Short mmCIF file of C-alpha atoms in Angstrom, two decimals:
data_model
loop_
_atom_site.label_atom_id
_atom_site.label_comp_id
_atom_site.label_asym_id
_atom_site.label_seq_id
_atom_site.Cartn_x
_atom_site.Cartn_y
_atom_site.Cartn_z
CA UNK W 1 6.95 -35.59 15.09
CA UNK W 2 10.27 -34.28 16.38
CA UNK W 3 11.32 -32.49 13.40
CA UNK W 4 9.22 -31.20 10.29
CA UNK W 5 12.00 -32.83 8.15
CA UNK W 6 11.91 -31.23 4.38
CA UNK W 7 13.20 -33.61 2.49
CA UNK W 8 12.51 -35.87 4.31
CA UNK W 9 9.38 -35.60 7.48
CA UNK W 10 8.84 -31.86 10.30
CA UNK W 11 11.19 -34.01 10.61
CA UNK W 12 12.89 -30.13 11.97
CA UNK W 13 10.15 -28.61 14.43
CA UNK W 14 12.20 -24.94 14.84
CA UNK W 15 12.93 -23.88 10.68
CA UNK W 16 11.22 -21.30 7.84
CA UNK W 17 13.28 -19.51 5.35
CA UNK W 18 9.64 -17.35 5.41
CA UNK W 19 7.77 -15.03 7.96
CA UNK W 20 4.94 -15.80 8.27
CA UNK W 21 3.27 -13.45 10.93
CA UNK W 22 3.61 -9.59 11.20
CA UNK W 23 1.70 -8.92 13.92
CA UNK W 24 2.38 -5.99 16.22
CA UNK W 25 3.16 -6.10 19.59
CA UNK W 26 0.32 -4.98 21.11
CA UNK W 27 -2.07 -5.61 17.80
CA UNK W 28 -5.59 -7.80 17.91
CA UNK W 29 -5.43 -11.80 18.23
CA UNK W 30 -5.40 -12.90 14.91
CA UNK W 31 -6.29 -16.62 13.73
CA UNK W 32 -3.61 -17.75 11.15
CA UNK W 33 -5.10 -19.66 8.30
CA UNK W 34 -2.54 -21.31 6.28
CA UNK W 35 -2.49 -22.04 2.34
CA UNK W 36 -0.34 -24.77 0.43
CA UNK W 37 0.31 -21.65 -1.79
CA UNK W 38 3.22 -18.71 -2.32
CA UNK W 39 0.61 -15.80 -2.62
CA UNK W 40 -0.14 -13.31 0.58
CA UNK W 41 -4.19 -13.18 0.63
CA UNK W 42 -6.01 -11.10 3.11
CA UNK W 43 -9.26 -10.82 4.10
CA UNK W 44 -11.45 -8.37 5.41
CA UNK W 45 -12.71 -9.01 9.09
CA UNK W 46 -16.11 -9.79 9.86
CA UNK W 47 -16.52 -7.18 12.68
CA UNK W 48 -15.84 -3.36 12.17
CA UNK W 49 -14.55 -4.55 8.57
CA UNK W 50 -10.43 -4.16 9.41
CA UNK W 51 -7.97 -6.15 7.21
CA UNK W 52 -5.91 -8.86 8.27
CA UNK W 53 -3.16 -10.55 6.07
CA UNK W 54 -2.89 -13.84 5.55
CA UNK W 55 0.95 -14.59 4.49
CA UNK W 56 1.03 -18.01 2.82
CA UNK W 57 3.93 -20.95 3.39
CA UNK W 58 6.45 -21.08 0.02
CA UNK W 59 6.07 -24.65 -0.23
CA UNK W 60 10.05 -25.54 -0.22
CA UNK W 61 12.02 -28.53 -0.01
CA UNK W 62 13.45 -27.29 3.24
CA UNK W 63 9.06 -26.30 4.03
CA UNK W 64 7.44 -28.78 6.68
CA UNK W 65 5.43 -30.95 5.08
CA UNK W 66 2.12 -33.79 6.32
CA UNK W 67 2.85 -36.95 5.05
CA UNK W 68 0.52 -39.89 3.94
CA UNK W 69 1.25 -43.46 3.01
CA UNK W 70 -0.35 -46.74 1.44
CA UNK W 71 -2.32 -48.24 3.95
CA UNK W 72 -3.25 -50.87 2.20
CA UNK W 73 0.99 -52.77 2.39
CA UNK W 74 0.98 -50.85 6.63
CA UNK W 75 -1.36 -54.06 7.22
CA UNK W 76 0.12 -56.34 5.25
CA UNK W 77 3.00 -55.23 7.32
CA UNK W 78 1.60 -55.32 10.20
CA UNK W 79 -0.65 -58.78 9.94
CA UNK W 80 0.20 -61.39 12.70
CA UNK W 81 -1.05 -64.00 10.44
CA UNK W 82 1.52 -62.52 7.57
CA UNK W 83 4.21 -61.33 9.31
CA UNK W 84 5.39 -64.00 11.38
CA UNK W 85 8.48 -61.94 12.99
CA UNK W 86 6.07 -58.85 14.88
CA UNK W 87 7.01 -59.24 18.58
CA UNK W 88 3.90 -58.87 20.35
CA UNK W 89 5.04 -58.44 24.06
CA UNK W 90 6.96 -56.76 22.81
CA UNK W 91 4.45 -54.24 21.34
CA UNK W 92 2.82 -54.87 24.65
CA UNK W 93 5.03 -53.48 26.77
CA UNK W 94 5.35 -50.77 24.59
CA UNK W 95 1.65 -50.28 24.67
CA UNK W 96 1.99 -50.10 28.83
CA UNK W 97 4.94 -47.99 28.44
CA UNK W 98 1.91 -45.30 26.12
CA UNK W 99 -0.84 -46.20 28.25
CA UNK W 100 0.96 -44.81 31.38
CA UNK W 101 0.37 -41.64 30.17
CA UNK W 102 3.52 -39.81 32.23
CA UNK W 103 3.00 -36.44 30.77
CA UNK W 104 -0.62 -36.47 31.08
CA UNK W 105 -0.69 -33.24 33.98
CA UNK W 106 2.48 -31.76 32.41
CA UNK W 107 1.82 -29.09 29.51
CA UNK W 108 0.18 -26.67 32.40
CA UNK W 109 0.44 -23.19 31.46
CA UNK W 110 0.76 -20.05 34.08
CA UNK W 111 1.11 -16.52 33.73
CA UNK W 112 4.19 -16.93 33.09
CA UNK W 113 4.01 -17.00 29.39
CA UNK W 114 2.52 -14.85 28.67
CA UNK W 115 4.32 -11.84 30.33
CA UNK W 116 7.71 -13.56 29.17
CA UNK W 117 6.27 -12.98 25.70
CA UNK W 118 5.05 -9.42 26.54
CA UNK W 119 9.17 -8.68 26.84
CA UNK W 120 10.24 -10.36 23.80
CA UNK W 121 10.38 -7.30 21.48
CA UNK W 122 11.86 -6.67 17.61
CA UNK W 123 13.52 -8.73 15.53
CA UNK W 124 13.38 -11.95 18.23
CA UNK W 125 9.84 -10.99 18.75
CA UNK W 126 9.35 -12.10 15.11
CA UNK W 127 11.59 -15.59 15.59
CA UNK W 128 10.09 -16.70 18.70
CA UNK W 129 6.77 -16.67 16.94
CA UNK W 130 8.49 -18.41 13.18
CA UNK W 131 9.29 -21.28 15.96
CA UNK W 132 6.36 -21.82 17.85
CA UNK W 133 3.99 -21.61 14.27
CA UNK W 134 6.66 -24.23 12.56
CA UNK W 135 7.32 -26.39 15.60
CA UNK W 136 2.80 -26.40 15.79
CA UNK W 137 2.73 -27.50 12.85
CA UNK W 138 5.57 -30.47 12.39
CA UNK W 139 3.29 -31.74 16.02
CA UNK W 140 -0.07 -31.51 14.11
CA UNK W 141 1.53 -33.27 10.61
CA UNK W 142 2.86 -36.39 13.57
CA UNK W 143 -0.56 -36.30 15.73
CA UNK W 144 -2.68 -36.91 11.83
CA UNK W 145 -0.30 -39.53 10.25
CA UNK W 146 -0.35 -40.73 13.80
CA UNK W 147 -4.21 -40.77 13.72
CA UNK W 148 -5.19 -42.40 10.79
CA UNK W 149 -2.29 -45.14 11.14
CA UNK W 150 -3.95 -45.96 14.10
CA UNK W 151 -7.71 -46.14 12.92
CA UNK W 152 -6.54 -48.60 9.90
CA UNK W 153 -4.84 -51.26 11.45
CA UNK W 154 -6.80 -51.33 14.26
CA UNK W 155 -8.81 -54.89 12.90
CA UNK W 156 -5.87 -56.46 11.63
CA UNK W 157 -3.02 -55.17 15.36
CA UNK W 158 -5.35 -53.44 17.71
CA UNK W 159 -2.06 -53.25 19.82
CA UNK W 160 0.31 -51.40 17.16
CA UNK W 161 -3.25 -49.77 16.39
CA UNK W 162 -3.30 -48.54 20.22
CA UNK W 163 0.23 -47.28 20.33
CA UNK W 164 -0.17 -45.40 17.11
CA UNK W 165 -3.52 -44.37 18.68
CA UNK W 166 -1.59 -43.13 21.70
CA UNK W 167 1.42 -41.57 19.99
CA UNK W 168 -1.40 -39.14 18.24
CA UNK W 169 -2.73 -38.36 21.20
CA UNK W 170 0.77 -36.76 22.29
CA UNK W 171 1.02 -35.38 19.30
CA UNK W 172 -2.07 -32.88 19.64
CA UNK W 173 -0.81 -32.59 22.94
CA UNK W 174 2.63 -30.80 21.81
CA UNK W 175 0.92 -29.03 18.64
CA UNK W 176 -2.37 -27.87 21.76
CA UNK W 177 0.71 -26.37 23.77
CA UNK W 178 2.25 -24.99 20.92
CA UNK W 179 -0.70 -23.31 20.02
CA UNK W 180 -1.31 -22.24 23.20
CA UNK W 181 2.74 -20.65 23.18
CA UNK W 182 1.08 -18.39 20.30
CA UNK W 183 -2.11 -16.85 21.71
CA UNK W 184 0.26 -14.94 23.92
CA UNK W 185 1.89 -13.32 20.42
CA UNK W 186 -1.90 -12.26 19.73
CA UNK W 187 -1.78 -15.24 17.61
CA UNK W 188 -3.34 -18.55 15.88
CA UNK W 189 -2.33 -21.84 13.47
CA UNK W 190 -5.94 -22.66 12.06
CA UNK W 191 -5.52 -26.36 12.91
CA UNK W 192 -8.74 -27.71 10.99
CA UNK W 193 -8.24 -25.24 8.00
CA UNK W 194 -4.09 -26.73 7.59
CA UNK W 195 -5.59 -30.31 7.47
CA UNK W 196 -7.38 -29.17 4.45
CA UNK W 197 -5.55 -26.87 2.56
CA UNK W 198 -1.96 -28.08 2.95
CA UNK W 199 -0.45 -30.81 0.55
CA UNK W 200 0.23 -34.11 1.59
CA UNK W 201 3.24 -35.37 0.77
CA UNK W 202 3.50 -39.44 -0.34
CA UNK W 203 5.95 -42.62 1.31
CA UNK W 204 6.26 -45.47 1.57
CA UNK W 205 5.70 -47.74 4.79
CA UNK W 206 9.33 -48.53 4.88
CA UNK W 207 10.58 -44.66 3.90
CA UNK W 208 8.13 -43.87 6.53
CA UNK W 209 10.19 -45.90 9.20
CA UNK W 210 13.18 -44.60 8.32
CA UNK W 211 12.07 -40.72 8.66
CA UNK W 212 9.97 -41.03 11.33
CA UNK W 213 12.33 -42.77 13.51
CA UNK W 214 14.92 -39.64 12.71
CA UNK W 215 12.60 -37.30 13.26
CA UNK W 216 12.18 -38.58 16.56
CA UNK W 217 15.02 -39.42 17.54
CA UNK W 218 16.22 -36.00 16.00
CA UNK W 219 14.19 -33.83 18.21
CA UNK W 220 14.53 -35.94 21.37
CA UNK W 221 18.97 -34.67 21.36
CA UNK W 222 17.76 -31.20 20.26
CA UNK W 223 15.41 -30.74 22.61
CA UNK W 224 17.23 -32.79 25.51
CA UNK W 225 20.27 -30.04 24.28
CA UNK W 226 17.93 -27.27 24.69
CA UNK W 227 16.96 -27.70 28.25
CA UNK W 228 20.31 -28.72 29.83
CA UNK W 229 21.66 -25.54 28.18
CA UNK W 230 19.78 -23.71 29.92
CA UNK W 231 19.49 -25.27 32.56
CA UNK W 232 23.17 -23.95 32.64
CA UNK W 233 22.69 -20.65 31.83
CA UNK W 234 19.09 -19.83 33.38
CA UNK W 235 19.66 -16.28 32.11
CA UNK W 236 18.97 -17.00 28.05
CA UNK W 237 16.05 -18.53 29.62
CA UNK W 238 13.43 -15.87 27.73
CA UNK W 239 10.56 -17.79 27.88
CA UNK W 240 9.12 -20.49 29.98
CA UNK W 241 8.31 -22.82 27.10
CA UNK W 242 11.71 -25.26 26.77
CA UNK W 243 11.01 -25.56 30.65
CA UNK W 244 8.87 -27.83 29.53
CA UNK W 245 11.54 -29.71 27.43
CA UNK W 246 12.72 -32.34 29.69
CA UNK W 247 9.47 -34.40 29.85
CA UNK W 248 8.43 -33.76 26.21
CA UNK W 249 12.08 -35.18 24.83
CA UNK W 250 10.51 -38.97 26.94
CA UNK W 251 7.75 -38.58 24.66
CA UNK W 252 10.00 -37.65 21.58
CA UNK W 253 12.61 -41.15 23.03
CA UNK W 254 9.33 -43.89 23.62
CA UNK W 255 7.85 -41.92 20.16
CA UNK W 256 11.59 -43.49 18.85
CA UNK W 257 12.06 -46.11 20.34
CA UNK W 258 8.72 -47.74 19.39
CA UNK W 259 9.78 -47.25 15.38
CA UNK W 260 12.30 -49.00 16.55
CA UNK W 261 10.80 -51.84 17.43
CA UNK W 262 8.84 -51.64 14.31
CA UNK W 263 12.05 -51.55 12.80
CA UNK W 264 13.03 -55.08 14.16
CA UNK W 265 9.25 -56.47 12.69
CA UNK W 266 10.09 -55.93 9.46
CA UNK W 267 14.08 -57.02 9.06
CA UNK W 268 14.28 -56.77 5.47
CA UNK W 269 13.95 -53.07 5.75
CA UNK W 270 17.32 -53.19 7.51
CA UNK W 271 18.93 -56.58 6.06
CA UNK W 272 20.14 -55.68 2.70
CA UNK W 273 22.73 -53.30 0.57
CA UNK W 274 19.34 -51.48 0.05
CA UNK W 275 18.56 -50.77 3.15
CA UNK W 276 21.44 -49.90 3.96
CA UNK W 277 21.84 -46.92 0.98
CA UNK W 278 18.46 -46.00 2.36
CA UNK W 279 19.67 -45.68 5.79
CA UNK W 280 21.97 -43.39 4.64
CA UNK W 281 19.49 -41.52 2.32
CA UNK W 282 17.44 -41.20 5.02
CA UNK W 283 20.47 -38.99 6.71
CA UNK W 284 22.03 -37.55 5.13
CA UNK W 285 17.96 -35.67 4.28
CA UNK W 286 17.94 -35.19 8.26
CA UNK W 287 20.80 -33.85 8.93
CA UNK W 288 21.23 -31.94 5.85
CA UNK W 289 17.33 -30.16 6.27
CA UNK W 290 17.98 -29.56 9.72
CA UNK W 291 22.03 -28.13 9.05
CA UNK W 292 20.01 -26.00 6.89
CA UNK W 293 17.10 -24.54 7.76
CA UNK W 294 18.59 -23.35 11.22
CA UNK W 295 22.10 -21.61 9.36
CA UNK W 296 19.25 -19.86 8.18
CA UNK W 297 18.01 -19.04 11.36
CA UNK W 298 20.93 -18.13 13.78
CA UNK W 299 19.06 -15.53 15.64
CA UNK W 300 16.86 -18.27 17.49
CA UNK W 301 18.94 -19.64 19.00
CA UNK W 302 22.10 -16.99 19.46
CA UNK W 303 18.99 -15.74 21.70
CA UNK W 304 19.25 -18.37 23.57
CA UNK W 305 22.76 -18.76 24.22
CA UNK W 306 23.65 -21.05 22.63
CA UNK W 307 26.22 -20.92 18.74
CA UNK W 308 23.81 -22.62 15.65
CA UNK W 309 26.60 -24.51 14.50
CA UNK W 310 28.32 -26.08 17.35
CA UNK W 311 24.71 -27.30 18.25
CA UNK W 312 23.60 -28.26 15.43
CA UNK W 313 26.80 -30.48 15.20
CA UNK W 314 26.14 -31.83 18.57
CA UNK W 315 22.46 -32.42 17.63
CA UNK W 316 23.96 -34.81 14.50
CA UNK W 317 27.00 -36.54 16.23
CA UNK W 318 24.12 -37.68 19.16
CA UNK W 319 21.75 -38.54 16.94
CA UNK W 320 23.54 -40.63 14.24
CA UNK W 321 24.99 -42.56 17.61
CA UNK W 322 21.96 -43.90 18.65
CA UNK W 323 20.85 -44.08 14.83
CA UNK W 324 23.71 -46.64 14.53
CA UNK W 325 22.33 -48.66 16.66
CA UNK W 326 19.08 -49.79 14.21
CA UNK W 327 20.60 -48.88 11.33
CA UNK W 328 22.78 -51.04 8.92
CA UNK W 329 24.25 -48.41 8.06
CA UNK W 330 25.41 -44.39 9.25
CA UNK W 331 26.85 -41.18 7.78
CA UNK W 332 30.37 -41.07 8.66
CA UNK W 333 29.01 -37.59 10.30
CA UNK W 334 32.39 -37.63 12.52
CA UNK W 335 34.20 -36.83 9.67
CA UNK W 336 35.36 -33.19 9.72
CA UNK W 337 34.85 -33.02 6.10
CA UNK W 338 31.38 -33.91 6.09
CA UNK W 339 31.29 -30.90 8.47
CA UNK W 340 32.82 -28.60 6.26
CA UNK W 341 30.69 -29.75 3.04
CA UNK W 342 27.30 -29.16 4.85
CA UNK W 343 29.49 -25.53 5.29
CA UNK W 344 29.25 -25.15 2.00
CA UNK W 345 25.17 -26.09 1.26
CA UNK W 346 25.25 -23.47 3.45
CA UNK W 347 26.83 -21.36 1.35
CA UNK W 348 24.89 -22.24 -1.91
CA UNK W 349 21.93 -22.08 -0.15
CA UNK W 350 22.07 -18.27 1.20
CA UNK W 351 23.25 -17.31 -2.29
CA UNK W 352 19.73 -19.35 -3.98
CA UNK W 353 17.67 -17.02 -0.80
CA UNK W 354 19.52 -14.09 -2.06
CA UNK W 355 18.42 -15.17 -6.04
CA UNK W 356 14.87 -14.86 -4.53
CA UNK W 357 15.08 -12.03 -3.18
CA UNK W 358 16.45 -10.28 -6.55
CA UNK W 359 13.56 -7.72 -8.76
CA UNK W 360 14.36 -10.46 -11.60
CA UNK W 361 12.02 -11.45 -13.45
CA UNK W 362 11.33 -14.82 -12.99
CA UNK W 363 12.83 -16.38 -15.99
CA UNK W 364 17.09 -14.65 -15.05
CA UNK W 365 15.68 -15.92 -11.40
CA UNK W 366 16.10 -19.84 -12.36
CA UNK W 367 18.62 -19.38 -15.02
CA UNK W 368 20.34 -18.92 -12.05
CA UNK W 369 19.68 -20.74 -9.18
CA UNK W 370 20.46 -23.34 -11.83
CA UNK W 371 24.26 -23.24 -11.21
CA UNK W 372 23.47 -23.05 -8.09
CA UNK W 373 20.79 -26.99 -7.80
CA UNK W 374 23.95 -28.46 -9.32
CA UNK W 375 26.58 -26.81 -6.80
CA UNK W 376 24.26 -28.27 -4.20
CA UNK W 377 23.78 -31.27 -5.46
CA UNK W 378 26.74 -31.71 -6.08
CA UNK W 379 27.97 -31.71 -2.48
CA UNK W 380 25.02 -33.57 -1.46
CA UNK W 381 26.08 -36.66 -3.81
CA UNK W 382 29.98 -36.44 -2.87
CA UNK W 383 28.28 -36.15 1.01
CA UNK W 384 26.33 -39.51 0.45
CA UNK W 385 29.41 -40.72 -1.10
CA UNK W 386 31.49 -40.27 1.95
CA UNK W 387 32.66 -44.46 3.30
CA UNK W 388 29.93 -45.42 5.26
CA UNK W 389 29.58 -45.78 9.08
CA UNK W 390 28.90 -50.03 9.11
CA UNK W 391 26.90 -50.33 12.50
CA UNK W 392 23.33 -52.34 13.68
CA UNK W 393 21.21 -55.06 12.80
CA UNK W 394 18.38 -56.87 13.79
CA UNK W 395 20.44 -58.70 16.35
CA UNK W 396 22.15 -55.57 17.63
CA UNK W 397 18.86 -53.66 18.09
CA UNK W 398 18.25 -56.87 20.38
CA UNK W 399 20.10 -54.66 22.96
CA UNK W 400 19.02 -51.18 22.57
CA UNK W 401 19.86 -49.40 25.87
CA UNK W 402 17.22 -46.40 27.02
CA UNK W 403 18.24 -43.27 26.44
CA UNK W 404 18.60 -41.51 29.89
CA UNK W 405 19.74 -37.92 30.85
#
């Protein structure tokens, strides 16, 4: 999946408020296991008696999550005998697209990776580690969900099931490539441990559709924007993984197109007043999550020559325009008031983080957080209640053009 979305999914692949690793530049290779608790753990190494610090991820609203759903309902939704809206010919065409596997030989590393990693020092090095770790976690989250959907739908709808399985192939490839990137920094995620240890967030199928469609499309716009920027400004090309983003975002785009087809096959998720409310809710969740996450780590974007807020607003606007082709209503993100409210949320979030850094006792911290959380909720509600843009429908979605770049 493209982005670790916290309020909804990963869905941003680029974010966290808690540094996960603290390895020295020339330290030994460390395998990092992450749990769902917020307590750091220390474990004695099997050889040499040395201790390796393993810091766990704090489970906050902005943390990448793993997702599960009602698989029985999913099976009913894609049962061709029950759902006459399923366009099997469209799914079969999409299946052939995935079977072609355009990126089968694309993710091949070379010596540039390690050489570039060795040149990254100081705070930027830590930021790159965090970027790779969170991106890997988000991709792996998508792999797990898609793999299970492929397994559970095999008898009900073999075509849709195979597409999910092939998407899990793509996500596994992305996660593996990112984990190999961590090895350049003498680190690696223990993905097997992660599968068992992380908490899973339950989403109903229709919420999976909304959230994952947005995840894949916002991932496309993030990747292609970074790729284009670095192609025009090669002096900021400090790590070769960005050279792979052009083909990488094609995977994100294909995944998004598939979820667009899934939504068209379930018109009840698009054609009533509840669909409009949920569409706007998920747009808001995804956009705000990305904006708050990225504004916590402007050093990463500055390190590759981008202005964080300009980058995020470009991605939000383009994603919103794409989403308007299928969602019945979207946010008016091009209204200056929308960005003003986002920036206000950033200020409040920074104050919340500052409270967490104080040495006050937990009770005092929580009391200080109450008015800030209320202010953040107020801004979220006010943004949600801004007049929406009435947009796409099932009929319009039939003519959704393929994105080009």
